[in-house]
Short mmCIF file of C-alpha atoms in Angstrom, two decimals:
data_model
loop_
_atom_site.label_atom_id
_atom_site.label_comp_id
_atom_site.label_asym_id
_atom_site.label_seq_id
_atom_site.Cartn_x
_atom_site.Cartn_y
_atom_site.Cartn_z
CA MET A 1220 3.51 -43.24 55.23
CA THR A 1221 2.37 -40.48 57.60
CA ASP A 1222 5.26 -38.37 58.86
CA VAL A 1223 3.87 -37.82 62.37
CA LEU A 1224 0.92 -39.48 64.08
CA ILE A 1225 -0.44 -37.50 67.02
CA VAL A 1226 -2.56 -39.35 69.57
CA GLY A 1227 -4.86 -36.93 71.39
CA ALA A 1228 -6.70 -33.88 70.06
CA GLY A 1229 -6.55 -31.55 73.03
CA PRO A 1230 -4.63 -28.23 72.95
CA THR A 1231 -1.26 -30.03 73.16
CA GLY A 1232 -1.91 -32.31 70.20
CA LEU A 1233 -3.61 -29.63 68.12
CA THR A 1234 -0.79 -27.13 68.70
CA LEU A 1235 1.75 -29.69 67.53
CA ALA A 1236 -0.38 -30.63 64.52
CA CYS A 1237 -0.79 -26.99 63.45
CA ASP A 1238 2.93 -26.32 63.80
CA LEU A 1239 3.87 -29.40 61.77
CA ALA A 1240 1.22 -28.90 59.10
CA ARG A 1241 2.30 -25.33 58.37
CA ARG A 1242 5.81 -26.70 57.80
CA GLY A 1243 4.55 -29.10 55.15
CA ILE A 1244 4.79 -32.22 57.33
CA ALA A 1245 2.23 -34.98 56.67
CA VAL A 1246 0.45 -35.26 60.02
CA ARG A 1247 -2.48 -37.32 61.27
CA VAL A 1248 -4.34 -36.65 64.54
CA VAL A 1249 -6.47 -39.35 66.20
CA ASP A 1250 -8.54 -39.23 69.37
CA ARG A 1251 -10.40 -42.01 71.16
CA SER A 1252 -13.42 -39.81 71.96
CA PRO A 1253 -16.32 -40.46 69.57
CA GLU A 1254 -16.88 -36.71 69.20
CA HIS A 1255 -15.10 -33.53 70.18
CA PRO A 1256 -15.63 -32.87 73.91
CA ARG A 1257 -17.56 -29.82 75.06
CA SER A 1258 -15.77 -29.55 78.39
CA SER A 1259 -14.45 -26.22 79.62
CA ARG A 1260 -11.64 -27.70 81.76
CA ALA A 1261 -8.56 -25.43 81.46
CA LYS A 1262 -9.42 -21.75 81.75
CA GLY A 1263 -7.17 -20.43 79.02
CA PRO A 1264 -3.68 -19.62 77.71
CA ASN A 1265 -1.13 -17.70 79.74
CA PRO A 1266 1.00 -14.90 78.20
CA ARG A 1267 3.65 -17.24 76.77
CA SER A 1268 1.01 -19.50 75.21
CA LEU A 1269 -0.62 -16.41 73.69
CA GLU A 1270 2.72 -15.73 71.98
CA VAL A 1271 2.69 -19.29 70.63
CA LEU A 1272 -0.88 -18.88 69.41
CA GLU A 1273 0.06 -15.60 67.74
CA ASP A 1274 2.83 -17.37 65.85
CA LEU A 1275 0.33 -20.03 64.74
CA GLY A 1276 -1.98 -17.29 63.46
CA VAL A 1277 -4.94 -17.73 65.83
CA VAL A 1278 -4.44 -15.24 68.67
CA ARG A 1279 -7.03 -12.83 67.27
CA GLU A 1280 -9.66 -15.57 67.29
CA VAL A 1281 -8.71 -16.43 70.88
CA PHE A 1282 -9.13 -12.80 71.96
CA ASP A 1283 -12.46 -12.51 70.18
CA ALA A 1284 -13.81 -15.70 71.79
CA GLY A 1285 -12.46 -15.13 75.29
CA SER A 1286 -12.23 -12.45 77.94
CA ALA A 1287 -9.58 -10.84 80.09
CA PRO A 1288 -8.95 -12.42 83.51
CA LEU A 1289 -11.59 -11.22 85.94
CA PRO A 1290 -11.30 -9.54 89.34
CA MET A 1291 -11.84 -11.98 92.20
CA ARG A 1292 -14.43 -11.45 94.92
CA LYS A 1293 -13.83 -13.41 98.13
CA TYR A 1294 -16.64 -14.20 100.57
CA ARG A 1295 -16.76 -15.51 104.12
CA ASP A 1296 -20.02 -16.82 105.58
CA GLY A 1297 -21.83 -15.52 102.51
CA VAL A 1298 -20.59 -11.94 102.92
CA PRO A 1299 -18.16 -10.27 100.45
CA VAL A 1300 -14.94 -9.45 102.29
CA ALA A 1301 -12.44 -8.52 99.57
CA ASP A 1302 -12.15 -7.78 95.87
CA THR A 1303 -8.77 -8.42 94.25
CA ASP A 1304 -7.50 -7.93 90.72
CA PRO A 1305 -4.19 -9.82 90.37
CA TYR A 1306 -3.39 -7.83 87.23
CA ALA A 1307 -4.33 -4.35 88.47
CA ASP A 1308 -0.72 -3.15 88.40
CA SER A 1309 0.40 -4.94 85.22
CA ALA A 1310 0.51 -3.66 81.65
CA PRO A 1311 2.06 -4.75 78.36
CA THR A 1312 5.68 -3.73 77.85
CA PRO A 1313 7.66 -3.31 74.64
CA ASP A 1314 9.27 -6.73 75.06
CA ALA A 1315 6.12 -8.57 76.26
CA PRO A 1316 2.85 -7.64 74.49
CA TYR A 1317 0.72 -9.92 76.71
CA ASP A 1318 0.84 -9.10 80.41
CA ARG A 1319 -1.98 -11.50 81.31
CA GLY A 1320 -3.60 -14.61 79.95
CA ARG A 1321 -7.01 -15.00 78.36
CA LEU A 1322 -10.09 -16.74 79.74
CA ILE A 1323 -11.57 -19.09 77.15
CA ALA A 1324 -13.35 -22.43 77.41
CA GLN A 1325 -11.02 -25.24 76.40
CA TRP A 1326 -13.54 -26.62 73.91
CA ARG A 1327 -13.58 -23.21 72.17
CA LEU A 1328 -9.79 -23.04 72.01
CA GLU A 1329 -9.73 -26.55 70.57
CA GLU A 1330 -12.33 -25.52 68.00
CA ILE A 1331 -10.15 -22.57 66.94
CA LEU A 1332 -7.09 -24.81 66.62
CA ARG A 1333 -9.04 -27.46 64.68
CA ASP A 1334 -10.19 -24.78 62.24
CA ARG A 1335 -6.60 -23.65 61.81
CA LEU A 1336 -5.49 -27.23 61.26
CA LEU A 1337 -8.26 -27.72 58.70
CA SER A 1338 -6.95 -24.69 56.79
CA HIS A 1339 -3.79 -26.78 56.31
CA GLY A 1340 -5.89 -29.66 54.98
CA VAL A 1341 -5.82 -31.83 58.11
CA ARG A 1342 -8.93 -33.10 59.91
CA VAL A 1343 -8.94 -34.80 63.33
CA THR A 1344 -10.06 -38.45 63.29
CA THR A 1345 -12.30 -39.16 66.30
CA GLY A 1346 -13.45 -42.50 67.71
CA THR A 1347 -10.02 -44.03 67.10
CA GLU A 1348 -8.52 -45.84 70.07
CA VAL A 1349 -4.85 -46.81 70.06
CA VAL A 1350 -4.22 -50.32 71.40
CA GLY A 1351 -0.72 -51.16 70.12
CA LEU A 1352 2.64 -49.62 69.23
CA ASP A 1353 5.50 -51.31 67.42
CA GLN A 1354 8.54 -49.46 66.16
CA ASP A 1355 11.62 -50.24 64.13
CA GLY A 1356 14.42 -48.24 62.58
CA ASP A 1357 12.18 -46.71 59.93
CA GLY A 1358 9.01 -45.86 61.79
CA VAL A 1359 6.15 -46.75 64.11
CA THR A 1360 3.19 -49.04 63.47
CA VAL A 1361 0.14 -47.97 65.49
CA SER A 1362 -2.73 -50.44 65.94
CA TYR A 1363 -6.31 -49.40 66.69
CA ALA A 1364 -9.20 -51.09 68.48
CA ASP A 1365 -11.07 -51.60 65.19
CA GLY A 1366 -8.19 -53.68 63.81
CA SER A 1367 -6.80 -51.00 61.49
CA ARG A 1368 -3.23 -49.71 61.55
CA THR A 1369 -1.25 -46.60 60.73
CA ARG A 1370 2.39 -46.48 59.74
CA ALA A 1371 4.22 -43.25 60.71
CA ARG A 1372 7.81 -42.14 60.87
CA TYR A 1373 7.23 -40.70 64.36
CA ALA A 1374 4.37 -40.74 66.89
CA VAL A 1375 3.56 -38.38 69.75
CA GLY A 1376 1.36 -39.22 72.72
CA CYS A 1377 -0.67 -36.15 73.66
CA ASP A 1378 -3.39 -38.29 75.19
CA GLY A 1379 -3.54 -37.02 78.74
CA ALA A 1380 -2.67 -38.16 82.22
CA HIS A 1381 -3.98 -41.69 81.59
CA SER A 1382 -2.00 -41.86 78.35
CA ARG A 1383 -2.36 -45.15 76.51
CA VAL A 1384 0.76 -44.30 74.53
CA ARG A 1385 2.84 -43.92 77.70
CA LYS A 1386 1.50 -47.20 79.07
CA LEU A 1387 2.21 -49.05 75.84
CA LEU A 1388 5.78 -47.75 75.96
CA GLY A 1389 6.11 -49.02 79.54
CA ILE A 1390 7.35 -45.65 80.78
CA PRO A 1391 6.81 -45.21 84.57
CA PHE A 1392 4.77 -42.20 85.69
CA ASP A 1393 6.52 -41.42 88.95
CA GLY A 1394 5.01 -39.26 91.67
CA GLU A 1395 2.15 -39.22 94.11
CA THR A 1396 -1.56 -38.57 94.48
CA ASP A 1397 -2.75 -36.55 97.46
CA GLU A 1398 -6.02 -38.24 98.38
CA ALA A 1399 -6.71 -35.53 100.97
CA GLN A 1400 -6.83 -32.75 98.39
CA VAL A 1401 -10.10 -33.38 96.57
CA MET A 1402 -12.25 -31.04 94.52
CA VAL A 1403 -15.42 -31.52 92.48
CA CYS A 1404 -15.69 -29.68 89.19
CA GLY A 1405 -18.19 -29.15 86.41
CA ASP A 1406 -19.86 -26.74 84.04
CA VAL A 1407 -23.04 -25.28 85.51
CA GLU A 1408 -25.87 -22.97 84.48
CA ILE A 1409 -26.91 -20.20 86.87
CA THR A 1410 -30.11 -18.16 86.63
CA PRO A 1411 -29.24 -14.92 84.78
CA GLY A 1412 -28.83 -11.87 86.99
CA VAL A 1413 -28.17 -13.79 90.22
CA LEU A 1414 -24.39 -13.29 90.09
CA ASP A 1415 -22.30 -10.55 88.48
CA ARG A 1416 -20.62 -12.10 85.42
CA GLY A 1417 -17.78 -9.59 85.58
CA ILE A 1418 -16.46 -11.27 88.74
CA TRP A 1419 -14.81 -14.59 89.63
CA HIS A 1420 -16.73 -15.41 92.83
CA GLN A 1421 -14.98 -17.38 95.59
CA TRP A 1422 -16.68 -18.49 98.82
CA PHE A 1423 -14.21 -19.87 101.37
CA ASP A 1424 -15.74 -21.07 104.63
CA ALA A 1425 -14.48 -23.18 107.50
CA ASP A 1426 -16.46 -26.19 106.22
CA GLY A 1427 -15.68 -25.94 102.51
CA ALA A 1428 -15.61 -23.72 99.45
CA VAL A 1429 -17.34 -22.93 96.17
CA MET A 1430 -15.75 -21.04 93.27
CA LEU A 1431 -17.72 -19.81 90.26
CA CYS A 1432 -16.09 -18.21 87.22
CA PRO A 1433 -18.21 -17.17 84.21
CA VAL A 1434 -17.45 -19.02 80.98
CA PRO A 1435 -16.80 -16.48 78.19
CA GLY A 1436 -19.22 -16.58 75.27
CA SER A 1437 -22.13 -17.73 77.42
CA SER A 1438 -24.82 -15.75 79.24
CA THR A 1439 -25.51 -18.44 81.84
CA GLY A 1440 -22.51 -20.82 81.89
CA TRP A 1441 -20.05 -20.95 84.77
CA TRP A 1442 -17.01 -22.99 85.79
CA PHE A 1443 -17.85 -24.62 89.12
CA GLN A 1444 -15.22 -25.84 91.57
CA ALA A 1445 -15.90 -26.84 95.17
CA GLY A 1446 -14.84 -28.90 98.10
CA PRO A 1447 -16.86 -32.13 97.91
CA GLU A 1448 -19.74 -33.25 100.04
CA ARG A 1449 -18.72 -36.05 102.37
CA ASP A 1450 -20.40 -39.09 103.86
CA PRO A 1451 -20.57 -39.73 107.64
CA SER A 1452 -17.13 -41.37 107.54
CA GLY A 1453 -15.61 -38.30 105.87
CA ALA A 1454 -15.16 -39.89 102.45
CA PRO A 1455 -15.89 -37.54 99.51
CA LEU A 1456 -19.13 -38.11 97.66
CA ALA A 1457 -19.27 -38.32 93.87
CA PRO A 1458 -20.35 -35.07 92.21
CA SER A 1459 -23.98 -34.71 91.15
CA ARG A 1460 -26.32 -31.94 90.10
CA ASP A 1461 -28.21 -32.15 93.39
CA GLY A 1462 -24.93 -32.16 95.29
CA PHE A 1463 -23.77 -29.07 93.42
CA ARG A 1464 -27.06 -27.36 94.31
CA ARG A 1465 -26.56 -28.15 97.98
CA LEU A 1466 -22.98 -26.88 97.91
CA PHE A 1467 -24.09 -23.75 96.05
CA ALA A 1468 -26.84 -23.01 98.59
CA ARG A 1469 -24.62 -23.75 101.62
CA HIS A 1470 -21.82 -21.39 100.66
CA THR A 1471 -23.51 -18.65 98.63
CA ARG A 1472 -26.59 -18.44 100.87
CA LEU A 1473 -28.66 -18.29 97.68
CA PRO A 1474 -31.49 -20.68 96.78
CA GLY A 1475 -30.02 -23.88 95.35
CA ASP A 1476 -32.48 -23.96 92.45
CA HIS A 1477 -30.65 -20.98 90.91
CA LEU A 1478 -28.15 -23.61 89.79
CA THR A 1479 -30.27 -24.98 86.97
CA GLU A 1480 -27.91 -27.44 85.29
CA ALA A 1481 -24.62 -29.21 85.96
CA THR A 1482 -22.71 -31.20 83.34
CA LEU A 1483 -19.26 -32.68 82.76
CA LEU A 1484 -18.98 -33.50 86.44
CA SER A 1485 -15.65 -34.79 87.72
CA THR A 1486 -13.62 -35.31 90.86
CA TYR A 1487 -10.14 -33.82 90.89
CA ARG A 1488 -7.33 -35.08 93.10
CA VAL A 1489 -3.94 -33.46 93.25
CA ASN A 1490 -1.54 -35.58 91.20
CA VAL A 1491 2.12 -34.66 90.96
CA ARG A 1492 3.74 -37.03 88.49
CA MET A 1493 6.27 -37.00 85.67
CA ALA A 1494 7.20 -39.63 83.13
CA GLN A 1495 10.70 -41.02 83.55
CA ARG A 1496 11.31 -40.31 79.87
CA PHE A 1497 9.61 -38.07 77.32
CA ARG A 1498 10.91 -40.16 74.43
CA ALA A 1499 11.25 -43.83 73.57
CA GLY A 1500 12.82 -44.26 70.13
CA ARG A 1501 10.48 -42.73 67.57
CA VAL A 1502 7.69 -42.02 70.05
CA PHE A 1503 7.41 -38.88 72.20
CA LEU A 1504 5.21 -37.77 75.09
CA ALA A 1505 3.87 -34.24 75.54
CA GLY A 1506 1.48 -32.43 77.85
CA ASP A 1507 -0.33 -34.36 80.56
CA ALA A 1508 0.92 -37.63 79.07
CA ALA A 1509 4.39 -36.54 80.25
CA HIS A 1510 3.62 -34.58 83.42
CA VAL A 1511 0.73 -33.67 85.72
CA HIS A 1512 0.69 -31.35 88.69
CA ALA A 1513 -1.47 -29.20 90.94
CA ILE A 1514 -3.82 -26.86 89.09
CA ALA A 1515 -2.68 -23.81 91.07
CA GLY A 1516 -1.21 -21.29 88.64
CA GLY A 1517 -3.00 -22.66 85.59
CA LEU A 1518 0.11 -24.19 84.03
CA GLY A 1519 -1.25 -27.57 82.91
CA MET A 1520 -2.57 -26.85 79.42
CA ASN A 1521 0.05 -24.13 78.96
CA THR A 1522 2.99 -26.42 79.64
CA GLY A 1523 1.57 -28.87 77.08
CA ILE A 1524 1.19 -26.16 74.44
CA GLN A 1525 4.79 -25.14 75.03
CA ASP A 1526 5.99 -28.76 74.89
CA SER A 1527 4.52 -28.96 71.41
CA TYR A 1528 6.02 -25.65 70.34
CA ASN A 1529 9.44 -26.98 71.32
CA LEU A 1530 9.02 -30.34 69.59
CA GLY A 1531 7.30 -29.29 66.36
CA TRP A 1532 10.10 -27.47 64.58
CA LYS A 1533 12.64 -30.12 65.59
CA LEU A 1534 10.56 -32.94 64.13
CA ALA A 1535 10.07 -30.91 60.96
CA GLN A 1536 13.78 -30.17 60.52
CA VAL A 1537 14.68 -33.84 60.91
CA LEU A 1538 11.88 -35.08 58.66
CA ARG A 1539 12.86 -32.62 55.93
CA GLY A 1540 16.50 -33.66 56.15
CA ARG A 1541 17.54 -30.20 57.34
CA ALA A 1542 18.96 -31.51 60.65
CA GLU A 1543 20.33 -34.77 61.94
CA PRO A 1544 18.12 -37.01 64.15
CA GLY A 1545 20.23 -36.03 67.17
CA LEU A 1546 18.31 -32.73 67.24
CA LEU A 1547 15.34 -34.66 68.63
CA ASP A 1548 17.32 -35.50 71.77
CA THR A 1549 17.09 -31.83 72.74
CA TYR A 1550 13.32 -32.12 73.28
CA GLU A 1551 13.86 -34.09 76.50
CA GLU A 1552 16.96 -32.08 77.32
CA GLU A 1553 15.01 -28.84 77.26
CA ARG A 1554 11.51 -29.80 78.40
CA VAL A 1555 12.22 -32.20 81.29
CA PRO A 1556 13.74 -29.44 83.47
CA VAL A 1557 10.80 -27.17 82.64
CA ALA A 1558 8.33 -29.89 83.61
CA ALA A 1559 10.18 -30.52 86.88
CA TRP A 1560 10.11 -26.79 87.64
CA THR A 1561 6.38 -26.74 86.88
CA LEU A 1562 5.68 -29.56 89.32
CA ASP A 1563 7.59 -27.75 92.07
CA THR A 1564 6.08 -24.33 91.34
CA THR A 1565 2.47 -25.48 91.18
CA SER A 1566 2.86 -27.47 94.39
CA GLU A 1567 4.22 -24.35 96.10
CA ARG A 1568 1.41 -22.19 94.69
CA LEU A 1569 -1.14 -24.72 95.95
CA ARG A 1570 0.41 -24.61 99.41
CA ALA A 1571 0.32 -20.80 99.39
CA THR A 1572 -3.30 -20.76 98.25
CA LEU A 1573 -4.48 -23.27 100.85
CA GLU A 1574 -2.80 -21.15 103.50
CA ALA A 1575 -4.31 -17.92 102.14
CA ILE A 1576 -7.91 -19.15 102.09
CA ARG A 1577 -7.82 -19.90 105.79
CA ARG A 1578 -7.98 -16.14 106.33
CA PRO A 1579 -10.95 -13.96 105.29
CA GLY A 1580 -10.04 -12.24 102.03
CA GLY A 1581 -7.63 -14.91 100.85
CA GLY A 1582 -8.30 -16.52 97.48
CA LEU A 1583 -7.03 -17.88 94.20
CA ASP A 1584 -5.03 -14.74 93.50
CA SER A 1585 -2.35 -16.35 95.71
CA ALA A 1586 -1.67 -18.74 92.83
CA VAL A 1587 -0.87 -15.91 90.39
CA THR A 1588 2.79 -14.88 90.25
CA PRO A 1589 5.05 -13.47 87.51
CA GLU A 1590 6.48 -16.97 87.05
CA THR A 1591 3.09 -18.41 86.07
CA ALA A 1592 3.05 -16.13 83.00
CA GLY A 1593 5.63 -18.44 81.42
CA LEU A 1594 7.71 -15.59 80.03
CA ASP A 1595 10.85 -16.40 82.00
CA ARG A 1596 11.10 -20.06 80.99
CA GLY A 1597 14.16 -20.57 78.84
CA TYR A 1598 16.78 -23.17 78.01
CA ARG A 1599 20.10 -21.68 79.05
CA TRP A 1600 21.37 -25.18 79.93
CA SER A 1601 20.60 -26.58 76.47
CA SER A 1602 23.16 -27.83 73.97
CA LEU A 1603 21.31 -25.56 71.51
CA ALA A 1604 22.18 -22.48 73.61
CA ALA A 1605 25.46 -21.34 72.09
CA PRO A 1606 28.05 -20.14 74.61
CA GLY A 1607 28.39 -16.39 74.94
CA ALA A 1608 28.95 -13.56 77.37
CA ASP A 1609 26.48 -13.02 80.20
CA GLY A 1610 24.21 -10.08 79.58
CA VAL A 1611 20.64 -8.80 79.76
CA LEU A 1612 19.72 -11.66 77.42
CA ARG A 1613 21.42 -15.01 76.99
CA SER A 1614 21.25 -17.91 74.57
CA GLY A 1615 18.29 -20.12 75.42
CA ASP A 1616 16.12 -17.28 76.69
CA ARG A 1617 12.72 -16.45 75.26
CA ALA A 1618 13.19 -13.96 72.41
CA PRO A 1619 11.66 -10.61 73.38
CA ASP A 1620 9.29 -8.58 71.26
CA ALA A 1621 9.83 -4.88 70.43
CA PRO A 1622 7.85 -2.25 68.52
CA CYS A 1623 9.68 -1.16 65.37
CA HIS A 1624 8.95 0.33 61.96
CA ASP A 1625 9.41 -1.15 58.53
CA ALA A 1626 12.69 0.40 57.35
CA ALA A 1627 11.43 0.82 53.79
CA THR A 1628 7.87 2.08 54.34
CA GLY A 1629 7.91 3.47 57.86
CA ALA A 1630 4.84 1.40 58.78
CA PRO A 1631 4.62 0.33 62.45
CA THR A 1632 5.43 -3.32 63.07
CA ARG A 1633 6.91 -5.61 65.75
CA LEU A 1634 9.73 -8.10 66.04
CA PHE A 1635 7.16 -10.85 66.61
CA ARG A 1636 5.82 -10.26 63.10
CA THR A 1637 9.30 -10.81 61.76
CA PHE A 1638 9.64 -14.01 63.79
CA ALA A 1639 6.18 -15.37 62.87
CA GLY A 1640 6.30 -18.42 60.64
CA PRO A 1641 8.30 -21.63 60.21
CA HIS A 1642 11.76 -20.11 59.84
CA PHE A 1643 14.85 -19.08 61.77
CA THR A 1644 15.47 -15.36 62.16
CA VAL A 1645 18.82 -13.58 62.19
CA LEU A 1646 18.82 -10.02 63.56
CA GLY A 1647 21.69 -7.73 62.71
CA PHE A 1648 22.28 -4.64 64.87
CA GLY A 1649 24.87 -2.33 63.32
CA PRO A 1650 26.33 -1.98 59.80
CA ALA A 1651 29.15 -4.47 60.38
CA THR A 1652 26.57 -7.29 60.58
CA GLU A 1653 25.33 -6.93 57.00
CA GLY A 1654 27.88 -9.35 55.56
CA THR A 1655 26.80 -12.05 58.01
CA LEU A 1656 23.17 -11.46 57.09
CA ARG A 1657 23.89 -11.74 53.37
CA ARG A 1658 25.83 -14.97 53.77
CA ALA A 1659 23.14 -16.52 55.99
CA ARG A 1660 20.47 -15.63 53.45
CA ALA A 1661 22.51 -17.01 50.59
CA ALA A 1662 23.26 -20.29 52.39
CA HIS A 1663 19.79 -21.04 53.77
CA GLY A 1664 17.29 -19.24 51.54
CA ASP A 1665 13.72 -19.00 52.87
CA ALA A 1666 14.55 -21.19 55.86
CA VAL A 1667 16.27 -18.19 57.43
CA ARG A 1668 14.79 -14.69 57.57
CA THR A 1669 17.50 -12.07 57.92
CA CYS A 1670 16.61 -8.71 59.42
CA ARG A 1671 18.86 -5.67 59.60
CA VAL A 1672 17.75 -3.58 62.59
CA TYR A 1673 18.62 0.10 62.07
CA GLY A 1674 19.05 2.36 65.09
CA ALA A 1675 17.75 5.90 65.44
CA GLY A 1676 19.56 8.20 63.02
CA GLU A 1677 21.46 5.36 61.38
CA THR A 1678 22.21 5.93 57.72
CA GLY A 1679 19.61 4.34 55.43
CA ALA A 1680 16.87 3.85 58.02
CA GLY A 1681 13.51 5.19 56.92
CA GLU A 1682 14.57 5.92 53.36
CA THR A 1683 12.80 4.40 50.36
CA GLY A 1684 14.36 1.03 49.71
CA ALA A 1685 16.38 1.17 52.92
CA GLY A 1686 17.64 -2.19 54.01
CA ALA A 1687 17.61 -3.64 50.50
CA ALA A 1688 21.22 -4.72 50.88
CA ALA A 1689 20.33 -6.65 54.01
CA GLY A 1690 17.03 -8.09 52.76
CA PRO A 1691 13.36 -7.15 52.56
CA HIS A 1692 12.68 -7.46 56.30
CA ALA A 1693 14.82 -4.58 57.57
CA LEU A 1694 13.47 -2.68 60.57
CA HIS A 1695 13.94 0.76 62.05
CA ASP A 1696 14.30 0.66 65.85
CA ARG A 1697 13.44 4.34 66.38
CA GLU A 1698 12.94 4.21 70.14
CA GLY A 1699 15.72 1.68 70.75
CA HIS A 1700 13.39 -0.93 72.27
CA ALA A 1701 14.83 -3.78 70.20
CA ARG A 1702 18.43 -2.93 70.98
CA ALA A 1703 17.60 -2.61 74.69
CA ALA A 1704 15.68 -5.89 74.81
CA TYR A 1705 18.55 -7.78 73.20
CA GLY A 1706 21.33 -5.96 75.03
CA ALA A 1707 22.86 -5.34 71.63
CA GLY A 1708 26.23 -3.62 71.45
CA ALA A 1709 27.44 -1.54 68.54
CA ASP A 1710 27.40 -4.52 66.17
CA THR A 1711 25.53 -7.63 67.31
CA VAL A 1712 24.04 -10.63 65.55
CA VAL A 1713 21.24 -12.64 67.18
CA VAL A 1714 19.93 -15.97 65.88
CA ILE A 1715 16.32 -16.74 66.86
CA ARG A 1716 15.08 -20.33 66.76
CA PRO A 1717 11.73 -21.16 65.12
CA ASP A 1718 10.17 -21.49 68.60
CA ASN A 1719 11.23 -17.91 69.35
CA HIS A 1720 14.07 -18.65 71.74
CA VAL A 1721 17.50 -17.11 71.37
CA GLY A 1722 19.99 -19.53 69.90
CA LEU A 1723 23.10 -17.40 69.55
CA ILE A 1724 24.30 -13.88 70.34
CA ALA A 1725 27.55 -12.86 68.66
CA GLY A 1726 29.53 -9.77 67.76
CA ALA A 1727 30.04 -8.52 64.24
CA ASP A 1728 33.03 -10.84 63.95
CA GLY A 1729 30.85 -13.84 64.76
CA HIS A 1730 30.10 -14.88 61.18
CA ASP A 1731 31.73 -18.28 61.61
CA ALA A 1732 29.77 -18.91 64.81
CA VAL A 1733 26.51 -17.98 63.08
CA ARG A 1734 27.37 -20.18 60.08
CA ARG A 1735 28.18 -23.18 62.29
CA TYR A 1736 25.05 -22.72 64.38
CA LEU A 1737 22.72 -22.51 61.40
CA ASP A 1738 24.44 -25.41 59.66
CA VAL A 1739 23.63 -27.62 62.64
CA LEU A 1740 19.94 -26.67 62.72
CA ASP A 1741 19.36 -26.13 59.02
CA GLY A 1742 22.09 -27.99 57.24
CA ALA A 1743 22.18 -31.56 58.62
CA ALA A 1744 25.30 -31.10 60.77
CA GLN A 1745 25.11 -33.06 64.02
CA PRO A 1746 24.17 -31.02 67.13
CA ASP A 1747 26.36 -31.49 70.18
CA THR A 1748 23.88 -32.94 72.71
CA THR A 1749 26.60 -33.87 75.18
CA ARG A 1750 27.42 -30.33 76.38
CA ALA A 1751 26.02 -29.58 79.86
#
């Protein structure tokens, strides 16, 4: 029997599959498309998704295949009126190594994730359409259009806004569609040299708009978005290559035949919807199958990636018998509020953008805010966020990065390298935490990575073999960035979940709290999912 069947091989499904496969979970991924799509669609991962992709071991490939976000040039009546770089004043910080997202065609990101999945021995099965779901106390039987079936212990619908899985479960997709907000989209080819490929060009006129962003890795490919042509009654016309040429010529004031090709044409309407539930028994929903919203802010694909990052380790712990099935209830508990926030935020960013483009110089930079980076999304309300004192960092928050040095060798490293992989991490600041670290390591073995974090001038830091008593992953926090990021007092223990969120912050006397917390998540004790 397959452990987890994933329906849908977009970034959401592939992220979940990679996370499960690296944990030794038997996973199968199916997709109804006969071949892998070549669509650009989403424009790339935001900073939080880059952190997820780093943990999965593919961020270098994403950087090599993509580009940094581009400055935006806004035009009115064919004339440039403003250049804006939304990231001109931002830079990486010790706790956040990615201050901006990465532009990359969605098909290329999917290719990178499929390659990573293949390195774990898993290949996506295309041309496989799900037509039935039946579940019992032991698993899920999935039926396909060709008459075949798969038996799995759990199934996850990552199959988009029109999710067959969601429909088979009978879960309502509540919300609304704004028929007035219509856009036509596609991938186009533009004659080389006609437009600067170092710019995201945006023409906003009183009678419509065209936006052209160069697709990384191509010399002639562009993402095309525009207000649609309309018939005499005002109804939007279906997108076509000739229509795109007319729109291009009208707004850019350039000859239409410079747009030489247009493919993957689609009409986009603003949908703001969320499934009433993200789980029905042994079947889960993630990504667009669970929630859709306005594209402003670029949070669609990113929210799906982060859904999967939340769900993957929980499924693995339950399937391996390391946690009780109640842990799976926390997927909905944690991700539903995030999805609801995303719907509200993207709707507000769309409103702000539509208002901005009415004025010369306004553009898509109005959709970019610190919140759209995804770095401030945490789970402070979760039953997995252990109670503790309020401080610079609280249980449930995203776990910050920090530059450090290996305590034994002195080599530069980062907290994220300590976190990377399918394990929990326990950080110990101060000598009084070493007993807690030893006991956690003894009780949980490789499932928990313990890390003594030495401060500047602390005895043992930087010496050969330093940190041996606390384990092989000891770090030297020479500049104090780690202690500052975690608000660590003289002696502080921090438990980091496998999805790099803080689970528990305790003092040196918190051994029992650390033991109880880890026993719940890696010892088959029942999590308390009733706490507000």
